[in-house]
Coordinates of C-alpha atoms in Angstrom, one line a residue:
Chain T
M12 CA 13.4 -22.2 15.8
N13 CA 13.7 -18.5 15.0
P14 CA 15.3 -16.8 18.0
Y15 CA 13.5 -13.5 17.4
L16 CA 9.9 -14.8 17.4
E17 CA 9.8 -14.7 21.2
D18 CA 10.1 -10.9 21.1
F19 CA 7.0 -10.4 19.0
P20 CA 3.8 -11.0 21.1
I21 CA 1.5 -10.7 18.1
L22 CA 3.2 -13.5 16.2
K23 CA 2.3 -15.9 19.0
S24 CA -1.4 -15.0 18.7
E25 CA -4.0 -17.4 17.3
S26 CA -7.4 -17.2 15.6
N27 CA -9.7 -20.2 15.4
G28 CA -6.9 -22.3 16.7
K29 CA -4.6 -21.3 13.9
R30 CA -1.3 -19.5 14.5
L31 CA -0.9 -16.1 12.8
V32 CA 1.3 -16.4 9.7
Y33 CA 2.2 -12.8 9.0
L34 CA 3.4 -12.3 5.4
D35 CA 2.5 -8.6 4.8
N36 CA 5.7 -7.1 6.1
A37 CA 6.1 -4.8 3.0
A38 CA 2.9 -3.1 4.2
T39 CA 3.9 -2.8 7.9
T40 CA 6.0 -4.9 10.3
Q41 CA 5.1 -6.1 13.7
H42 CA 6.7 -4.8 16.9
P43 CA 9.0 -6.4 19.4
V44 CA 8.4 -5.9 23.1
Q45 CA 11.5 -3.8 23.2
V46 CA 9.8 -1.2 21.0
I47 CA 6.4 -1.5 22.7
D48 CA 8.0 -1.1 26.1
A49 CA 10.0 2.0 25.0
V50 CA 6.9 3.8 23.8
D51 CA 5.0 2.7 26.9
G52 CA 7.8 3.9 29.1
Y53 CA 7.9 7.3 27.4
Y54 CA 4.2 7.8 28.1
R55 CA 4.5 6.5 31.6
T56 CA 7.5 8.5 32.8
S57 CA 8.6 11.2 30.3
N58 CA 5.7 12.7 28.4
A59 CA 5.5 16.5 27.9
N60 CA 5.5 18.9 25.0
P61 CA 9.1 19.1 23.8
H62 CA 11.0 22.2 23.1
R63 CA 8.5 24.5 24.9
G64 CA 8.4 23.8 28.6
L65 CA 10.9 25.2 31.1
Y66 CA 10.2 22.4 33.5
G67 CA 12.1 19.1 34.0
L68 CA 9.6 16.8 32.4
S69 CA 9.6 18.8 29.1
V70 CA 13.3 18.9 29.1
K71 CA 13.3 15.1 29.5
A72 CA 10.8 14.7 26.6
T73 CA 13.0 17.0 24.5
Q74 CA 16.1 15.0 25.3
M75 CA 14.4 11.7 24.3
Y76 CA 13.1 13.2 21.0
E77 CA 16.6 14.6 20.2
D78 CA 18.2 11.3 21.2
A79 CA 16.0 9.5 18.7
R80 CA 17.1 12.0 16.0
H81 CA 20.7 11.4 16.8
A82 CA 20.1 7.6 16.7
V83 CA 18.6 7.9 13.2
G84 CA 21.4 10.2 12.1
E85 CA 24.0 7.7 13.2
F86 CA 22.1 4.8 11.8
I87 CA 22.1 6.1 8.3
G88 CA 25.4 8.0 8.5
A89 CA 24.2 11.6 8.3
E90 CA 26.8 14.2 8.8
K91 CA 24.6 16.3 11.2
D92 CA 21.6 15.5 13.3
S93 CA 19.9 18.6 11.8
E94 CA 19.8 16.7 8.4
I95 CA 17.2 14.4 10.0
I96 CA 13.6 15.7 9.8
F97 CA 10.9 13.7 11.5
T98 CA 7.7 13.3 9.5
R99 CA 4.6 11.1 9.8
N100 CA 5.9 8.6 7.2
A101 CA 7.7 8.3 3.9
T102 CA 4.7 9.8 2.1
E103 CA 4.9 13.0 4.1
A104 CA 8.6 13.1 3.6
L105 CA 8.3 12.8 -0.2
N106 CA 5.6 15.5 -0.2
L107 CA 7.8 17.8 1.8
V108 CA 10.5 17.5 -0.9
A109 CA 7.9 18.0 -3.6
Y110 CA 6.3 21.1 -2.1
S111 CA 9.4 22.7 -0.7
Y112 CA 12.0 21.8 -3.2
G113 CA 10.0 20.8 -6.3
L114 CA 7.7 23.9 -6.4
N115 CA 10.6 26.3 -5.7
F116 CA 13.6 24.9 -7.7
L117 CA 12.0 23.2 -10.7
H118 CA 10.8 25.2 -13.7
E119 CA 8.9 24.9 -17.0
G120 CA 10.6 22.5 -19.3
D121 CA 12.6 20.8 -16.6
E122 CA 12.3 17.0 -16.5
I123 CA 11.5 14.8 -13.6
V124 CA 12.6 11.2 -14.2
L125 CA 11.1 8.3 -12.2
P126 CA 10.5 4.5 -12.8
V127 CA 7.0 3.4 -13.7
S128 CA 7.3 0.9 -10.8
E129 CA 7.1 3.6 -8.1
H130 CA 4.6 3.6 -5.3
H131 CA 1.9 6.2 -5.7
S132 CA 3.6 8.2 -2.9
N133 CA 6.6 8.8 -5.1
I134 CA 4.5 9.5 -8.3
L135 CA 1.6 11.8 -7.2
P136 CA 3.8 14.5 -5.5
W137 CA 5.8 14.7 -8.8
Q138 CA 2.6 14.8 -10.9
M139 CA 1.6 17.8 -8.7
V140 CA 4.9 19.6 -9.3
S141 CA 4.7 18.8 -13.0
K142 CA 1.3 20.4 -13.2
A143 CA 2.1 23.4 -11.1
K144 CA 5.4 24.2 -12.7
G145 CA 5.1 22.9 -16.3
A146 CA 7.9 20.4 -15.6
K147 CA 7.8 17.1 -17.6
L148 CA 7.5 13.7 -16.1
R149 CA 9.6 11.0 -17.9
Y150 CA 9.1 7.4 -16.8
M151 CA 11.8 4.7 -16.9
Y152 CA 10.5 1.3 -17.8
P153 CA 11.9 -1.9 -16.4
D154 CA 12.6 -4.9 -18.6
K155 CA 10.5 -8.1 -18.4
S156 CA 12.4 -9.3 -15.4
G157 CA 11.7 -6.0 -13.5
R158 CA 15.2 -4.5 -13.9
L159 CA 16.1 -1.0 -15.1
T160 CA 18.7 -1.4 -17.8
D161 CA 21.7 1.0 -18.3
E162 CA 20.3 1.9 -21.6
E163 CA 17.0 2.9 -20.1
I164 CA 18.7 4.9 -17.4
N165 CA 21.0 6.7 -19.8
S166 CA 18.4 7.5 -22.3
K167 CA 16.0 9.0 -19.8
I168 CA 18.3 10.9 -17.5
T169 CA 19.6 13.7 -19.7
G170 CA 20.8 17.3 -19.6
K171 CA 17.1 18.4 -19.1
T172 CA 16.7 16.3 -16.0
R173 CA 16.5 18.3 -12.8
L174 CA 15.2 15.7 -10.4
V175 CA 15.2 11.9 -10.2
A176 CA 12.7 10.2 -7.9
I177 CA 13.2 6.5 -7.3
A178 CA 12.6 3.8 -4.8
H179 CA 15.6 1.8 -3.6
V180 CA 13.4 -1.4 -3.7
S181 CA 10.1 -1.9 -5.5
N182 CA 7.2 -2.6 -3.2
V183 CA 5.6 -4.8 -5.8
L184 CA 8.4 -6.8 -7.3
G185 CA 11.0 -6.5 -4.6
T186 CA 13.5 -5.6 -7.2
V187 CA 16.5 -3.7 -5.9
N188 CA 17.1 -0.8 -8.2
P189 CA 20.6 0.2 -9.3
V190 CA 20.4 3.3 -7.3
K191 CA 24.1 4.0 -7.0
K192 CA 24.4 4.1 -10.8
I193 CA 21.3 6.2 -11.1
I194 CA 22.5 8.7 -8.5
E195 CA 25.9 9.0 -10.2
K196 CA 24.2 9.6 -13.6
A197 CA 21.8 12.1 -12.1
H198 CA 24.5 14.1 -10.4
S199 CA 26.6 14.1 -13.6
V200 CA 23.8 16.0 -15.3
G201 CA 23.2 18.2 -12.2
A202 CA 19.9 16.7 -11.1
A203 CA 18.9 16.2 -7.5
V204 CA 17.9 12.7 -6.4
V205 CA 15.0 11.7 -4.1
L206 CA 15.4 8.2 -2.8
D207 CA 12.5 6.3 -1.3
C208 CA 14.0 3.8 1.2
A209 CA 10.7 2.7 2.8
Q210 CA 11.1 -0.8 1.4
S211 CA 14.9 -1.1 1.7
I212 CA 15.9 0.2 5.1
P213 CA 14.2 -2.7 7.0
H214 CA 16.4 -5.1 5.1
Y215 CA 19.6 -3.3 4.0
K216 CA 22.1 -1.0 5.6
I217 CA 21.6 2.5 4.3
D218 CA 24.6 4.8 4.2
V219 CA 23.6 8.2 3.0
K220 CA 27.1 9.3 2.3
G221 CA 28.0 6.1 0.3
L222 CA 24.8 6.4 -1.7
G223 CA 25.1 10.2 -2.2
A224 CA 21.4 10.8 -2.5
D225 CA 20.2 14.3 -1.9
F226 CA 17.0 13.3 -0.1
I227 CA 16.1 10.0 1.5
A228 CA 12.6 9.1 2.9
F229 CA 11.5 6.2 5.0
S230 CA 8.7 5.1 7.4
G231 CA 9.2 3.8 10.9
H232 CA 6.4 1.4 10.8
K233 CA 8.0 -0.8 8.1
M234 CA 11.0 -1.3 10.4
L235 CA 9.5 -2.3 13.7
A236 CA 8.7 1.2 14.9
P237 CA 5.1 2.5 15.5
M238 CA 3.0 4.0 12.8
G239 CA 3.0 7.8 12.5
I240 CA 6.8 8.4 12.6
G241 CA 8.9 8.7 9.5
V242 CA 12.1 10.4 8.4
L243 CA 13.3 12.7 5.7
Y244 CA 17.1 12.9 5.4
G245 CA 18.2 15.9 3.3
K246 CA 21.7 17.3 2.5
G247 CA 22.1 20.2 4.9
E248 CA 22.9 22.8 2.1
L249 CA 19.7 21.8 0.3
L250 CA 17.5 21.9 3.4
E251 CA 18.9 25.3 4.3
K252 CA 17.8 26.9 1.1
M253 CA 14.3 25.3 1.0
P254 CA 11.3 27.2 2.5
P255 CA 9.2 25.5 5.2
F256 CA 6.6 22.9 4.1
L257 CA 4.1 23.4 6.9
T258 CA 4.0 26.5 9.0
G259 CA 2.8 27.1 12.5
G260 CA 4.1 26.5 16.0
E261 CA 7.5 25.3 16.9
M262 CA 9.1 26.2 13.5
I263 CA 9.5 29.9 14.0
E264 CA 12.2 32.2 15.1
Y265 CA 10.1 35.4 15.4
V266 CA 6.5 36.3 14.3
D267 CA 4.8 39.7 14.0
E268 CA 1.5 40.6 12.4
N269 CA 2.9 40.8 9.0
G270 CA 5.5 38.1 8.8
A271 CA 7.8 35.6 10.4
T272 CA 11.3 34.3 10.4
F273 CA 11.9 30.6 10.7
A274 CA 13.7 28.4 13.1
P275 CA 16.9 26.8 12.0
L276 CA 17.1 23.2 10.9
P277 CA 15.6 20.8 11.7
Q278 CA 12.8 22.7 13.5
K279 CA 12.1 24.7 10.3
F280 CA 10.4 21.6 8.9
E281 CA 8.7 20.4 12.1
A282 CA 5.7 22.5 12.6
G283 CA 3.4 21.7 15.5
T284 CA 3.8 19.3 18.3
Q285 CA 5.7 16.3 17.1
N286 CA 5.2 12.5 17.6
V287 CA 7.8 12.1 20.4
G288 CA 6.4 8.7 21.5
G289 CA 6.8 7.5 17.9
A290 CA 10.4 8.9 17.7
V291 CA 11.3 7.1 20.9
G292 CA 9.8 3.9 19.4
L293 CA 11.9 4.4 16.2
G294 CA 15.0 4.8 18.3
A295 CA 14.2 1.5 20.1
A296 CA 13.5 -0.2 16.7
I297 CA 16.9 1.0 15.4
K298 CA 18.6 -0.5 18.5
Y299 CA 16.7 -3.8 17.9
I300 CA 17.7 -4.0 14.2
E301 CA 21.3 -3.2 15.1
N302 CA 21.3 -6.0 17.7
V303 CA 19.9 -8.5 15.1
G304 CA 22.4 -7.1 12.6
Y305 CA 21.8 -6.5 8.9
E306 CA 24.1 -9.4 7.9
N307 CA 21.9 -11.7 10.0
I308 CA 18.7 -10.2 8.5
G309 CA 20.0 -10.7 5.0
K310 CA 21.1 -14.3 5.6
T311 CA 17.8 -15.2 7.2
E312 CA 15.7 -13.6 4.5
D313 CA 17.9 -15.0 1.7
G314 CA 17.2 -18.5 3.0
L315 CA 13.5 -17.8 3.4
L316 CA 13.3 -16.3 -0.1
S317 CA 14.9 -19.2 -1.9
Y318 CA 12.9 -21.6 0.1
A319 CA 9.7 -19.7 -0.8
L320 CA 10.5 -19.4 -4.5
G321 CA 11.2 -23.2 -4.5
R322 CA 7.8 -23.9 -2.9
F323 CA 6.1 -21.6 -5.3
A324 CA 7.7 -23.3 -8.2
E325 CA 6.0 -26.6 -7.1
L326 CA 2.6 -25.0 -7.1
P327 CA 0.7 -25.5 -10.4
H328 CA -1.4 -22.6 -11.5
V329 CA 0.7 -20.0 -9.7
T330 CA 2.5 -17.2 -11.6
V331 CA 5.3 -15.3 -9.8
Y332 CA 6.2 -11.8 -11.2
G333 CA 9.8 -10.7 -11.6
D334 CA 12.7 -13.2 -12.0
A335 CA 15.2 -12.2 -9.4
K336 CA 16.2 -15.3 -7.4
S337 CA 18.4 -14.1 -4.5
A338 CA 17.8 -11.6 -1.7
K339 CA 20.6 -9.5 -3.1
E340 CA 18.4 -8.7 -6.1
R341 CA 14.9 -9.3 -4.7
C342 CA 14.1 -7.9 -1.3
G343 CA 11.8 -10.5 0.4
V344 CA 8.8 -9.6 -1.7
I345 CA 6.9 -12.2 -3.9
S346 CA 4.1 -10.9 -6.1
F347 CA 2.0 -13.7 -7.7
N348 CA -1.3 -14.7 -9.0
V349 CA -3.3 -17.9 -8.9
D350 CA -4.8 -18.8 -12.4
G351 CA -8.5 -17.9 -12.6
V352 CA -8.7 -16.5 -9.1
H353 CA -8.9 -12.8 -8.3
P354 CA -6.2 -11.8 -5.7
H355 CA -8.9 -10.6 -3.3
D356 CA -10.5 -14.0 -3.3
V357 CA -7.0 -15.6 -2.7
A358 CA -6.4 -13.3 0.3
T359 CA -9.8 -14.1 1.8
I360 CA -9.3 -17.8 1.4
L361 CA -5.8 -17.6 2.9
D362 CA -7.2 -15.6 5.8
T363 CA -9.4 -18.6 6.8
D364 CA -6.1 -20.3 7.6
N365 CA -4.9 -17.1 9.4
V366 CA -2.3 -16.5 6.7
A367 CA -2.0 -12.7 6.1
I368 CA -0.9 -11.5 2.7
R369 CA -1.7 -8.3 0.7
A370 CA -3.8 -8.4 -2.5
G371 CA -4.5 -5.5 -4.9
H372 CA -2.6 -3.0 -6.9
H373 CA -0.2 -2.2 -4.0
C374 CA -0.5 1.6 -4.6
A375 CA 1.4 1.0 -7.9
Q376 CA -1.3 1.2 -10.6
P377 CA 1.0 2.5 -13.4
L378 CA 3.2 -0.6 -12.8
M379 CA 0.1 -2.9 -12.8
H380 CA -0.9 -1.5 -16.2
Y381 CA 2.6 -1.9 -17.5
L382 CA 2.7 -5.6 -16.3
G383 CA -0.7 -6.0 -17.9
V384 CA -2.4 -7.2 -14.7
N385 CA -5.3 -5.8 -12.7
A386 CA -3.9 -6.8 -9.3
T387 CA -1.6 -9.3 -7.7
C388 CA -1.2 -11.2 -4.4
R389 CA 1.9 -10.3 -2.5
A390 CA 3.7 -12.2 0.3
S391 CA 6.5 -10.2 1.9
L392 CA 9.0 -11.5 4.5
Y393 CA 10.9 -10.2 7.4
F394 CA 13.6 -11.8 9.6
Y395 CA 11.1 -13.2 12.1
N396 CA 9.4 -15.3 9.5
T397 CA 10.1 -19.1 9.3
K398 CA 10.0 -21.9 6.9
E399 CA 6.9 -23.1 8.7
D400 CA 5.3 -19.8 7.6
I401 CA 6.1 -20.5 4.0
D402 CA 4.8 -24.0 4.3
A403 CA 1.5 -22.7 5.8
L404 CA 1.3 -20.3 2.8
A405 CA 1.9 -23.0 0.3
K406 CA -0.5 -25.4 1.9
S407 CA -3.3 -22.8 2.0
L408 CA -2.6 -21.7 -1.6
K409 CA -3.2 -25.3 -2.7
K410 CA -6.9 -25.1 -1.7
V411 CA -7.7 -21.8 -3.3
R412 CA -8.7 -23.1 -6.8
G413 CA -10.7 -25.9 -5.3
W414 CA -12.9 -23.5 -3.3
L415 CA -13.7 -21.7 -6.6
G416 CA -14.7 -24.9 -8.3
L417 CA -11.6 -24.8 -10.6
G418 CA -9.9 -28.1 -9.6
D419 CA -6.5 -28.2 -7.9
Chain J
M5 CA -22.8 -20.1 6.6
G6 CA -19.0 -20.5 6.4
I7 CA -16.8 -18.7 3.9
E8 CA -16.1 -21.9 2.0
Q9 CA -19.8 -22.6 1.6
L10 CA -20.4 -19.0 0.6
Y11 CA -17.8 -19.3 -2.1
T12 CA -19.3 -22.6 -3.3
E13 CA -22.8 -21.2 -3.6
I14 CA -21.6 -18.0 -5.3
I15 CA -19.4 -19.9 -7.8
T16 CA -21.8 -22.5 -8.8
E17 CA -24.7 -20.1 -9.1
H18 CA -23.0 -17.1 -10.8
N19 CA -19.4 -16.5 -11.2
N20 CA -18.5 -19.4 -13.4
S21 CA -21.7 -19.4 -15.5
G22 CA -21.3 -15.8 -16.8
R23 CA -25.0 -16.0 -17.5
N24 CA -25.6 -12.3 -16.9
K25 CA -22.3 -11.1 -18.2
H26 CA -22.8 -9.8 -21.7
H27 CA -24.1 -6.7 -23.5
I28 CA -27.9 -6.2 -24.0
E29 CA -29.8 -4.9 -27.0
N30 CA -30.6 -1.2 -27.1
P31 CA -29.6 -0.3 -23.5
T32 CA -31.1 3.0 -22.3
V33 CA -28.4 3.4 -19.7
I34 CA -24.8 2.1 -19.4
K35 CA -23.1 2.9 -16.1
K36 CA -19.6 2.2 -15.0
G37 CA -18.8 1.3 -11.4
V38 CA -15.3 0.9 -9.9
N39 CA -13.7 0.1 -6.6
P40 CA -10.6 2.2 -6.9
S41 CA -8.9 0.4 -4.0
C42 CA -9.2 -3.1 -5.5
G43 CA -9.5 -2.5 -9.2
D44 CA -12.9 -4.2 -9.5
E45 CA -14.8 -2.7 -12.3
I46 CA -18.2 -3.4 -14.0
A47 CA -20.4 -1.7 -16.6
L48 CA -24.0 -2.2 -15.9
E49 CA -26.4 -2.0 -18.9
L50 CA -30.2 -1.5 -18.4
R51 CA -33.1 -1.2 -20.8
E52 CA -35.9 0.8 -19.2
K53 CA -39.3 1.3 -20.6
N54 CA -42.2 3.1 -18.8
G55 CA -40.3 2.9 -15.6
V56 CA -39.7 -0.9 -15.8
I57 CA -36.3 -2.5 -16.2
E58 CA -37.0 -4.8 -19.2
D59 CA -33.5 -6.1 -19.5
A60 CA -30.2 -5.9 -17.7
A61 CA -26.7 -7.4 -17.8
F62 CA -23.1 -6.4 -17.0
T63 CA -19.6 -6.7 -18.2
G64 CA -16.4 -6.2 -16.3
I65 CA -13.5 -7.7 -14.3
G66 CA -13.0 -8.3 -10.6
C67 CA -13.1 -10.8 -7.8
A68 CA -15.6 -13.6 -7.5
I69 CA -17.7 -11.7 -5.0
S70 CA -18.1 -8.5 -7.0
Q71 CA -18.9 -10.4 -10.2
A72 CA -21.3 -12.9 -8.6
S73 CA -23.1 -10.1 -6.6
A74 CA -23.6 -8.1 -9.8
S75 CA -25.0 -11.2 -11.5
M76 CA -27.4 -12.0 -8.7
M77 CA -28.5 -8.4 -8.8
V78 CA -29.3 -8.6 -12.5
D79 CA -31.5 -11.7 -11.9
V80 CA -33.4 -9.9 -9.1
I81 CA -34.0 -6.5 -10.9
K82 CA -35.2 -7.7 -14.3
G83 CA -38.9 -7.0 -14.7
K84 CA -39.0 -4.7 -11.6
T85 CA -39.8 -0.9 -11.7
T86 CA -36.9 1.4 -11.1
Q87 CA -38.5 2.3 -7.7
E88 CA -38.6 -1.3 -6.7
A89 CA -35.0 -1.8 -7.8
E90 CA -33.9 1.2 -5.7
K91 CA -35.8 -0.3 -2.7
L92 CA -34.0 -3.6 -3.3
A93 CA -30.7 -1.8 -3.3
D94 CA -31.5 -0.3 0.0
T95 CA -32.5 -3.7 1.4
F96 CA -29.2 -5.1 0.1
F97 CA -27.2 -2.3 1.7
G98 CA -29.1 -2.9 5.0
M99 CA -28.3 -6.6 4.8
I100 CA -24.6 -6.0 4.2
K101 CA -24.4 -3.5 7.1
N102 CA -26.1 -6.1 9.3
E103 CA -29.0 -3.6 9.9
I104 CA -31.6 -5.8 8.3
T105 CA -31.5 -9.4 9.5
D106 CA -35.2 -10.4 9.4
E107 CA -35.4 -13.2 6.8
E108 CA -38.8 -12.1 5.6
K109 CA -37.6 -8.6 4.8
L110 CA -34.6 -10.1 2.9
E111 CA -36.7 -12.5 0.9
P112 CA -37.1 -10.1 -2.1
L113 CA -33.4 -10.2 -2.6
E114 CA -33.7 -13.9 -3.7
D115 CA -30.3 -15.5 -4.4
A116 CA -28.5 -12.3 -3.3
V117 CA -29.3 -13.3 0.3
A118 CA -26.4 -15.7 0.0
L119 CA -24.1 -12.7 0.5
K120 CA -25.6 -12.0 3.9
D121 CA -22.4 -13.2 5.7
I122 CA -20.3 -10.6 3.9
A123 CA -21.5 -8.4 6.8
H124 CA -18.9 -10.2 8.9
M125 CA -16.1 -9.7 6.3
P126 CA -15.5 -6.0 6.3
A127 CA -12.7 -6.3 3.8
R128 CA -15.1 -7.6 1.2
V129 CA -18.1 -5.3 1.7
K130 CA -17.0 -3.0 -1.1
C131 CA -16.9 -6.0 -3.5
A132 CA -20.4 -7.1 -2.7
V133 CA -22.0 -3.7 -3.0
L134 CA -20.3 -2.6 -6.2
G135 CA -23.1 -3.8 -8.5
W136 CA -25.8 -2.3 -6.4
H137 CA -24.2 1.1 -6.1
T138 CA -23.7 1.1 -9.8
L139 CA -27.4 0.3 -10.2
E140 CA -28.4 3.3 -7.9
E141 CA -26.2 5.6 -10.1
A142 CA -27.6 4.1 -13.3
I143 CA -31.2 4.8 -12.1
K144 CA -30.2 8.3 -11.2
D145 CA -28.8 8.9 -14.7
E146 CA -31.8 7.4 -16.3
G147 CA -34.2 9.6 -14.2
A148 CA -32.2 12.7 -15.2
G149 CA -32.7 11.7 -18.9
N150 CA -29.0 11.3 -19.6
G151 CA -28.6 7.6 -19.6
K152 CA -26.3 7.2 -22.5

């Protein structure tokens, strides 16, 4: 029995008498009561517009918002709380860096290096910068097993590279990229590094100082927190010299008819009323993850992953992409296809057993083209999953080809 | 009709046979249709003469529902005028949105009525309507005289 299941009301729900088997955690995770109650409590007892009011309730809301920022800062080992910028999600955080850093500090002929396996949210902002500034995009290609080789890294990151954008973990293959090596290489040629930790921070301890990345982006909703709250960590000296991304209320120092001066960090990057309830939820999610412990999370997921890969190997007509076998190399994500069946049909058929997986291109079309597939199915795990969930998935997968008149 | 039965009907009738999945001779219009979110894509070919669709077929890749729906559509529109085909497309959209449920009104859709229950599967609506949307666009192109 998984001890954490009890905390997740939605995982006890049923549809047509079948228990929900939730295996789409790379898309978004479910919420424990501790997070739901924290958000509920904020709106019941402490809601007001932060940073503006001069009354007690607004001061309380401000305090809770800033407490959440401090919790995030401690969680990832930031030097100062002002290096933590709240955004809507990782996508907005990456766009902030592209618009504010990319458009101002990259120039014609500069090179932006990124793996072809990136999520669209870490490709499109750089395509925008490339078009606007005449910078060149250079893609790194993984080998057949999904790994970036030293040779590939060293041949793409060169003296012309000014920025490297990379996901810590691929959302399609679950591959853990050798980010430490890449960051060291990038810094040795004077390039800044933007690290997308949306898929890694739910599963691995992130230490910004140890990693040394200049910017780190992640979403709350993939780590038990509500949707609509995300984080950009940036090195203080870089954030200081970057202009605001969005302008408006809350981010100013002084405004007259012709111009404005901006608030200091982090407010400079937080225009308009912020998602305080979301930040409070993120704070509660961090507390929950710390209580479970990353070591525990890793151990549970490692067990589930090897069990799942074993069950998949027993299934005829199922192809699994990427060859990483352990959770150290593959982060709880299994992309696969059933011979002769389109992933959307697979997902629909599994849904009749209340088994939830993702199917499609996973916002990574360049990788899909590179892998030579149109789309894949993806099952993704979190620590609240169980062997029973994997068994339900395997059982449901067995009937897919039969439904389509293709035999077992 | 349950989802399993829906799949069985679709498959036996259309997806596996590939009967309507080929190129045609001298098409007057070839129109591509894609679902950017799923990667389903088809190319619909029509040969129109004096306002009548003489021949039709399609090529492409995608899920069973998108491909079978396009195949059923080809069966229905062959020999119809372009106005009739547009009307059929409207009926199909009405059916999928659950706005037209009267069986008599749905009868002209022939086999494509089998997809009626897609109305209860919001995730798959886009797959079912891909062929019909492509048809609408193809007829528009044809009307504007820039079919090919």
